[in-house]
Tab-separated table of C-alpha atoms in Angstrom:
chain	number	residue	atom	x	y	z
A	1	MET	CA	97.513	115.510	77.533
A	2	MET	CA	96.998	111.813	77.819
A	3	THR	CA	97.371	110.114	74.438
A	4	ASN	CA	97.871	106.437	75.241
A	5	THR	CA	96.477	104.126	77.809
A	6	GLU	CA	99.420	101.652	77.725
A	7	PRO	CA	101.685	102.162	80.689
A	8	LEU	CA	105.078	103.812	79.930
A	9	LEU	CA	106.010	103.385	83.616
A	10	SER	CA	104.816	100.786	86.078
A	11	VAL	CA	105.587	100.920	89.741
A	12	ARG	CA	104.613	97.960	91.923
A	13	ASP	CA	104.972	97.676	95.654
A	14	LEU	CA	107.966	100.012	95.638
A	15	ALA	CA	109.685	100.512	98.902
A	16	MET	CA	112.645	102.617	100.030
A	17	SER	CA	114.148	102.529	103.554
A	18	PHE	CA	117.045	104.307	105.069
A	19	PRO	CA	119.170	103.286	107.953
A	20	GLY	CA	118.141	104.615	111.350
A	21	ARG	CA	120.387	106.541	113.591
A	22	ARG	CA	122.623	104.321	115.671
A	23	ARG	CA	120.404	101.223	116.639
A	24	SER	CA	116.950	102.695	115.858
A	25	ALA	CA	114.651	101.147	113.366
A	26	PRO	CA	115.166	102.013	109.704
A	27	VAL	CA	113.067	104.849	108.244
A	28	ARG	CA	110.637	103.531	105.669
A	29	ALA	CA	110.269	106.532	103.499
A	30	VAL	CA	108.321	104.730	100.689
A	31	ASP	CA	106.113	101.781	101.582
A	32	SER	CA	104.457	99.532	99.027
A	33	VAL	CA	103.764	102.260	96.447
A	34	THR	CA	101.947	101.149	93.206
A	35	PHE	CA	100.886	103.285	90.257
A	36	HIS	CA	101.463	103.627	86.475
A	37	VAL	CA	101.916	106.468	84.056
A	38	ALA	CA	100.825	106.257	80.483
A	39	GLN	CA	102.669	107.820	77.503
A	40	GLY	CA	101.639	111.361	77.229
A	41	GLU	CA	99.931	111.449	80.675
A	42	THR	CA	100.645	113.624	83.688
A	43	LEU	CA	100.240	111.883	87.017
A	44	GLY	CA	100.269	114.167	90.028
A	45	LEU	CA	101.857	112.941	93.335
A	46	VAL	CA	100.832	114.997	96.184
A	47	GLY	CA	101.011	115.048	100.037
A	48	GLU	CA	102.412	116.847	102.946
A	49	SER	CA	106.157	117.534	103.195
A	50	GLY	CA	108.039	114.298	104.249
A	51	CYS	CA	105.460	111.883	102.979
A	52	GLY	CA	107.875	110.295	100.603
A	53	LYS	CA	106.951	112.126	97.285
A	54	SER	CA	110.504	113.072	96.332
A	55	THR	CA	112.070	109.848	97.440
A	56	THR	CA	109.633	108.019	95.217
A	57	GLY	CA	110.701	110.238	92.261
A	58	ARG	CA	114.353	109.659	92.877
A	59	THR	CA	113.957	105.932	93.322
A	60	ILE	CA	112.012	105.702	90.079
A	61	VAL	CA	114.811	107.261	88.063
A	62	ARG	CA	117.377	105.234	90.060
A	63	LEU	CA	119.032	108.054	91.778
A	64	LEU	CA	118.314	105.646	94.783
A	65	GLU	CA	118.443	101.905	94.811
A	66	PRO	CA	114.941	100.568	95.831
A	67	THR	CA	114.723	98.395	98.818
A	68	ALA	CA	111.954	96.314	97.495
A	69	GLY	CA	109.363	96.265	94.676
A	70	SER	CA	109.727	96.903	90.968
A	71	VAL	CA	109.936	99.810	88.580
A	72	THR	CA	109.176	98.864	84.988
A	73	TYR	CA	109.968	101.347	82.097
A	74	ASP	CA	108.544	100.630	78.718
A	75	GLY	CA	108.153	96.837	79.484
A	76	ARG	CA	111.652	96.465	81.131
A	77	ASP	CA	112.283	96.024	84.747
A	78	ILE	CA	114.844	98.631	85.615
A	79	SER	CA	114.639	98.301	89.536
A	80	HIS	CA	118.167	96.740	89.922
A	81	LEU	CA	119.962	97.249	86.687
A	82	SER	CA	123.590	98.151	86.934
A	83	GLN	CA	124.667	101.735	86.107
A	84	ARG	CA	126.190	100.509	82.937
A	85	ALA	CA	122.910	98.787	81.811
A	86	LEU	CA	120.977	101.896	82.893
A	87	LYS	CA	123.118	104.310	80.770
A	88	PRO	CA	121.172	103.954	77.446
A	89	LEU	CA	117.829	104.200	79.272
A	90	ARG	CA	118.711	107.454	81.108
A	91	LYS	CA	118.246	109.222	77.764
A	92	GLU	CA	114.551	108.477	78.139
A	93	LEU	CA	114.152	109.017	81.949
A	94	GLN	CA	115.031	112.518	83.190
A	95	MET	CA	114.323	114.667	86.185
A	96	VAL	CA	113.676	118.384	86.892
A	97	PHE	CA	114.449	119.468	90.505
A	98	GLN	CA	112.784	121.774	92.846
A	99	ASP	CA	115.450	124.398	93.435
A	100	PRO	CA	116.829	125.501	89.960
A	101	HIS	CA	119.915	127.293	91.355
A	102	SER	CA	120.991	124.454	93.689
A	103	SER	CA	120.593	121.887	90.906
A	104	LEU	CA	122.765	123.771	88.478
A	105	ASN	CA	126.591	123.741	88.807
A	106	PRO	CA	127.612	127.392	89.484
A	107	ARG	CA	131.012	126.795	87.957
A	108	GLN	CA	129.771	125.710	84.562
A	109	THR	CA	128.248	127.696	81.724
A	110	VAL	CA	124.757	127.107	80.569
A	111	ALA	CA	126.121	125.600	77.409
A	112	ARG	CA	128.044	122.891	79.572
A	113	ILE	CA	125.211	122.307	81.892
A	114	VAL	CA	122.570	121.734	79.146
A	115	SER	CA	125.006	119.620	76.785
A	116	ASP	CA	126.400	117.413	79.649
A	117	PRO	CA	123.825	114.713	79.339
A	118	LEU	CA	124.570	114.484	75.555
A	119	LEU	CA	128.399	114.416	76.278
A	120	VAL	CA	127.801	111.439	78.677
A	121	GLN	CA	125.838	109.688	75.919
A	122	GLY	CA	128.759	110.174	73.499
A	123	SER	CA	127.984	113.303	71.558
A	124	SER	CA	130.718	115.666	70.463
A	125	ALA	CA	131.270	119.034	72.212
A	126	ALA	CA	130.330	120.844	68.937
A	127	ASP	CA	127.039	118.926	68.537
A	128	GLY	CA	126.337	119.416	72.340
A	129	ARG	CA	126.734	123.114	72.053
A	130	LYS	CA	124.515	123.363	69.015
A	131	ARG	CA	121.801	121.263	70.800
A	132	ALA	CA	122.017	123.561	73.892
A	133	ALA	CA	121.364	126.629	71.812
A	134	GLU	CA	118.323	124.921	70.224
A	135	LEU	CA	117.045	123.967	73.727
A	136	MET	CA	117.454	127.407	75.121
A	137	GLU	CA	115.117	128.685	72.294
A	138	LEU	CA	112.724	125.904	72.935
A	139	VAL	CA	112.215	126.823	76.684
A	140	GLY	CA	112.024	130.475	75.873
A	141	LEU	CA	115.496	131.754	76.538
A	142	ILE	CA	117.956	133.631	74.351
A	143	PRO	CA	120.351	131.172	72.624
A	144	GLU	CA	123.141	133.699	72.686
A	145	HIS	CA	123.157	133.517	76.524
A	146	ILE	CA	124.608	129.882	76.589
A	147	ASP	CA	127.964	131.213	77.762
A	148	ARG	CA	126.566	132.819	80.867
A	149	TYR	CA	126.550	131.213	84.301
A	150	PRO	CA	123.567	130.227	86.309
A	151	HIS	CA	123.750	133.079	88.835
A	152	GLU	CA	123.224	135.531	85.957
A	153	PHE	CA	119.594	134.158	85.517
A	154	SER	CA	116.369	134.737	87.714
A	155	GLY	CA	114.830	131.818	89.401
A	156	GLY	CA	112.321	131.263	86.618
A	157	GLN	CA	115.008	131.469	84.002
A	158	ALA	CA	117.136	128.901	85.902
A	159	GLN	CA	114.278	126.486	86.065
A	160	ARG	CA	113.952	126.742	82.314
A	161	ILE	CA	117.596	125.842	82.049
A	162	GLY	CA	116.914	122.880	84.332
A	163	ILE	CA	114.006	121.885	81.917
A	164	ALA	CA	116.293	122.306	78.898
A	165	ARG	CA	118.817	120.068	80.460
A	166	ALA	CA	116.245	117.384	81.185
A	167	LEU	CA	115.064	117.577	77.500
A	168	ALA	CA	118.698	117.333	76.106
A	169	THR	CA	118.504	113.644	75.381
A	170	GLY	CA	114.939	113.483	74.174
A	171	PRO	CA	113.272	111.795	76.986
A	172	ARG	CA	109.827	110.145	77.052
A	173	LEU	CA	109.277	110.553	80.884
A	174	VAL	CA	110.097	113.347	83.028
A	175	VAL	CA	109.979	113.301	86.881
A	176	ALA	CA	109.292	116.926	87.867
A	177	ASP	CA	110.150	117.238	91.713
A	178	GLU	CA	108.244	120.326	92.952
A	179	PRO	CA	109.337	122.305	89.786
A	180	VAL	CA	107.385	125.495	90.621
A	181	SER	CA	107.388	125.533	94.482
A	182	ALA	CA	110.564	127.721	94.805
A	183	LEU	CA	109.250	130.350	92.342
A	184	ASP	CA	106.941	133.356	92.450
A	185	VAL	CA	103.281	132.766	91.695
A	186	SER	CA	103.514	134.687	88.355
A	187	VAL	CA	106.578	132.799	87.349
A	188	GLN	CA	104.866	129.470	88.353
A	189	ALA	CA	102.284	130.054	85.760
A	190	GLN	CA	104.829	130.716	83.102
A	191	ILE	CA	106.734	127.453	83.862
A	192	VAL	CA	103.419	125.490	84.037
A	193	ASN	CA	102.509	126.900	80.548
A	194	LEU	CA	105.956	125.938	79.244
A	195	MET	CA	105.573	122.365	80.572
A	196	GLU	CA	102.253	121.865	79.062
A	197	ARG	CA	103.425	123.194	75.761
A	198	LEU	CA	106.457	120.936	75.792
A	199	GLN	CA	104.232	117.965	76.604
A	200	ARG	CA	102.016	118.713	73.581
A	201	GLU	CA	104.935	119.241	71.198
A	202	LEU	CA	107.097	116.403	72.435
A	203	GLY	CA	104.615	113.782	73.610
A	204	LEU	CA	106.113	113.857	77.099
A	205	ALA	CA	104.779	111.961	80.053
A	206	TYR	CA	105.142	113.669	83.508
A	207	LEU	CA	105.184	112.325	87.114
A	208	PHE	CA	104.424	115.753	88.635
A	209	ILE	CA	105.405	115.842	92.289
A	210	ALA	CA	103.910	118.809	94.302
A	211	HIS	CA	102.102	119.829	97.422
A	212	ASP	CA	100.252	122.799	95.721
A	213	LEU	CA	96.915	121.127	94.893
A	214	SER	CA	95.812	124.205	92.683
A	215	VAL	CA	98.864	123.550	90.478
A	216	VAL	CA	98.146	119.845	90.350
A	217	LYS	CA	94.550	120.454	89.367
A	218	ARG	CA	95.771	122.600	86.448
A	219	VAL	CA	98.455	120.338	85.111
A	220	CYS	CA	97.553	116.657	85.809
A	221	ASP	CA	95.207	113.988	84.322
A	222	ARG	CA	95.239	111.795	87.415
A	223	VAL	CA	96.229	112.369	91.066
A	224	ALA	CA	97.832	110.116	93.601
A	225	VAL	CA	97.734	111.096	97.197
A	226	MET	CA	100.534	110.041	99.559
A	227	TYR	CA	100.502	109.847	103.358
A	228	LEU	CA	103.553	108.590	105.363
A	229	GLY	CA	105.135	106.676	102.444
A	230	ARG	CA	101.854	105.147	101.092
A	231	ILE	CA	99.323	106.021	98.411
A	232	VAL	CA	96.002	106.507	100.112
A	233	GLU	CA	93.975	107.493	97.050
A	234	ILE	CA	94.465	107.628	93.330
A	235	GLY	CA	92.215	108.361	90.414
A	236	ALA	CA	91.119	110.818	87.637
A	237	LYS	CA	91.657	114.469	88.532
A	238	GLU	CA	88.050	115.390	88.148
A	239	GLU	CA	86.850	112.580	90.410
A	240	VAL	CA	89.302	113.141	93.191
A	241	TYR	CA	88.760	116.881	93.366
A	242	ALA	CA	84.925	116.547	93.012
A	243	ALA	CA	84.431	113.768	95.434
A	244	PRO	CA	87.504	112.810	97.560
A	245	ALA	CA	87.011	109.369	99.125
A	246	HIS	CA	89.864	109.304	101.669
A	247	PRO	CA	89.539	111.423	104.843
A	248	TYR	CA	93.129	112.733	104.292
A	249	THR	CA	92.405	113.810	100.723
A	250	ARG	CA	89.241	115.568	101.936
A	251	ALA	CA	91.289	117.470	104.529
A	252	LEU	CA	93.908	118.433	102.081
A	253	LEU	CA	91.304	119.777	99.475
A	254	SER	CA	89.508	121.732	102.293
A	255	ALA	CA	92.658	123.777	102.692
A	256	VAL	CA	92.801	124.957	99.172
A	257	PRO	CA	91.503	128.504	98.843
A	258	LEU	CA	88.477	129.002	96.645
A	259	PRO	CA	88.369	131.992	94.212
A	260	ASP	CA	84.806	132.880	95.297
A	261	PRO	CA	84.806	134.663	98.736
A	262	ALA	CA	81.182	133.546	99.612
A	263	ALA	CA	81.968	129.958	98.853
A	264	GLU	CA	85.169	130.168	100.822
A	265	ARG	CA	83.397	131.557	103.964
A	266	SER	CA	80.523	128.907	103.723
A	267	ARG	CA	82.455	125.778	103.154
A	268	GLU	CA	83.620	123.269	105.799
A	269	ARG	CA	87.223	123.428	106.807
A	270	ILE	CA	88.665	120.131	107.909
A	271	THR	CA	91.418	120.545	110.625
A	272	LEU	CA	93.560	117.443	111.287
A	273	LEU	CA	94.648	116.644	114.843
A	274	GLY	CA	98.426	116.576	115.661
A	275	ASP	CA	101.342	116.182	113.329
A	276	PRO	CA	102.195	113.179	110.925
A	277	PRO	CA	103.886	110.342	112.734
A	278	SER	CA	107.472	109.655	112.187
A	279	PRO	CA	108.210	107.255	109.417
A	280	ALA	CA	110.767	105.598	111.672
A	281	ALA	CA	108.017	104.636	114.111
A	282	PRO	CA	104.689	104.473	112.190
A	283	PRO	CA	101.440	103.553	114.106
A	284	PRO	CA	99.990	100.120	113.685
A	285	GLY	CA	97.073	99.495	111.305
A	286	CYS	CA	96.140	102.490	109.095
A	287	THR	CA	98.909	104.994	109.615
A	288	PHE	CA	96.440	107.856	109.327
A	289	HIS	CA	94.132	106.652	112.166
A	290	PRO	CA	95.754	108.919	114.910
A	291	ARG	CA	94.560	111.884	113.002
A	292	CYS	CA	91.423	110.668	111.282
A	293	PRO	CA	87.950	111.826	112.466
A	294	LYS	CA	86.339	108.491	111.215
A	295	ALA	CA	88.872	106.127	112.893
A	296	GLN	CA	87.365	102.931	114.462
A	297	GLU	CA	88.952	99.878	116.038
A	298	ILE	CA	89.710	98.179	112.844
A	299	CYS	CA	91.658	101.146	111.636
A	300	ARG	CA	94.115	100.805	114.700
A	301	MET	CA	94.433	97.024	113.977
A	302	GLU	CA	94.520	96.482	110.300
A	303	ALA	CA	96.098	98.585	107.425
A	304	PRO	CA	93.693	98.955	104.556
A	305	ALA	CA	94.684	97.790	101.089
A	306	LEU	CA	94.484	100.220	98.142
A	307	ARG	CA	91.377	98.951	96.333
A	308	ASN	CA	88.798	100.067	93.806
A	309	THR	CA	85.894	101.843	95.077
A	310	ALA	CA	83.080	104.054	93.721
A	311	PRO	CA	82.825	106.557	92.122
A	312	GLY	CA	84.874	105.743	89.004
A	313	PRO	CA	86.173	102.338	87.839
A	314	ALA	CA	89.768	103.338	88.117
A	315	ARG	CA	89.519	104.949	91.429
A	316	GLN	CA	91.368	103.298	94.305
A	317	VAL	CA	91.396	104.142	98.033
A	318	ALA	CA	93.102	102.713	100.986
A	319	CYS	CA	90.501	103.287	103.671
A	320	HIS	CA	88.141	101.050	105.688
A	321	PHE	CA	85.358	103.705	105.640
A	322	PRO	CA	85.816	105.676	102.375
A	323	GLU	CA	83.289	108.111	101.086
A	324	THR	CA	81.347	106.743	98.245
A	325	ALA	CA	79.160	109.646	97.365
């Protein structure tokens, strides 16, 4: 997996807000998010639905214009580049979406869908069609099926087409937004295996957005946990899963089923109180404090910074009272 420690992507204090309804306060979907992804690395971005994972991914590839902060790709700040300036960089930054059928144009053939990114970059139709056939074979589909339409493929096959489209321009970084959550479990394993093989063969870096912690554990090198628009914990996969330091991370991991029935029955299950607050009206201080079993007065008054903490030199946690053992 990870082959280089130099950041290919650096995200610093990224924020993305949306206007509120009528005169209500803006919705701060992403709030001061900071992380990096190295060449050949897979960083998992996890959290509950609505925590800002997908918005973060879309802002990184500039499908959304960030409200604040910076996105640096390969040493260049792309946060506010014009669409014209972004065009040559889009070859190296691609995205795979959650629902394969809704992300593929039903009126276009697979040949056109997969070759479209190449046509935008100036390739001829003949070269695009040839490349589409090559990519179909690369992702495990029959090249002769490039003249079919998306509805003629299963969900897993359609996701392979989505991956082929993302690979058309030879990217270095792929943002995968819940790429297997809409698929059956058996098909999920096939897509995960495909993505791992493509990473080895092509040297890809992934930002892997998901809520399934079992899949993230299988795929990722490092894990970043989001809650209400902020990263509350980030570190190496082995460290985070073995000894989660943030109460929210501990609660998430306690909900992951264990393959051993005896261990599953005997372990502690952490149940969080209430529902996540609205990002339009987040609580003061630590946004997790209304649901946190360890919350104290300082948690209600002061938002904790994401800072290094044991165990692990690269482990960061945003908590006033993190677990350190």
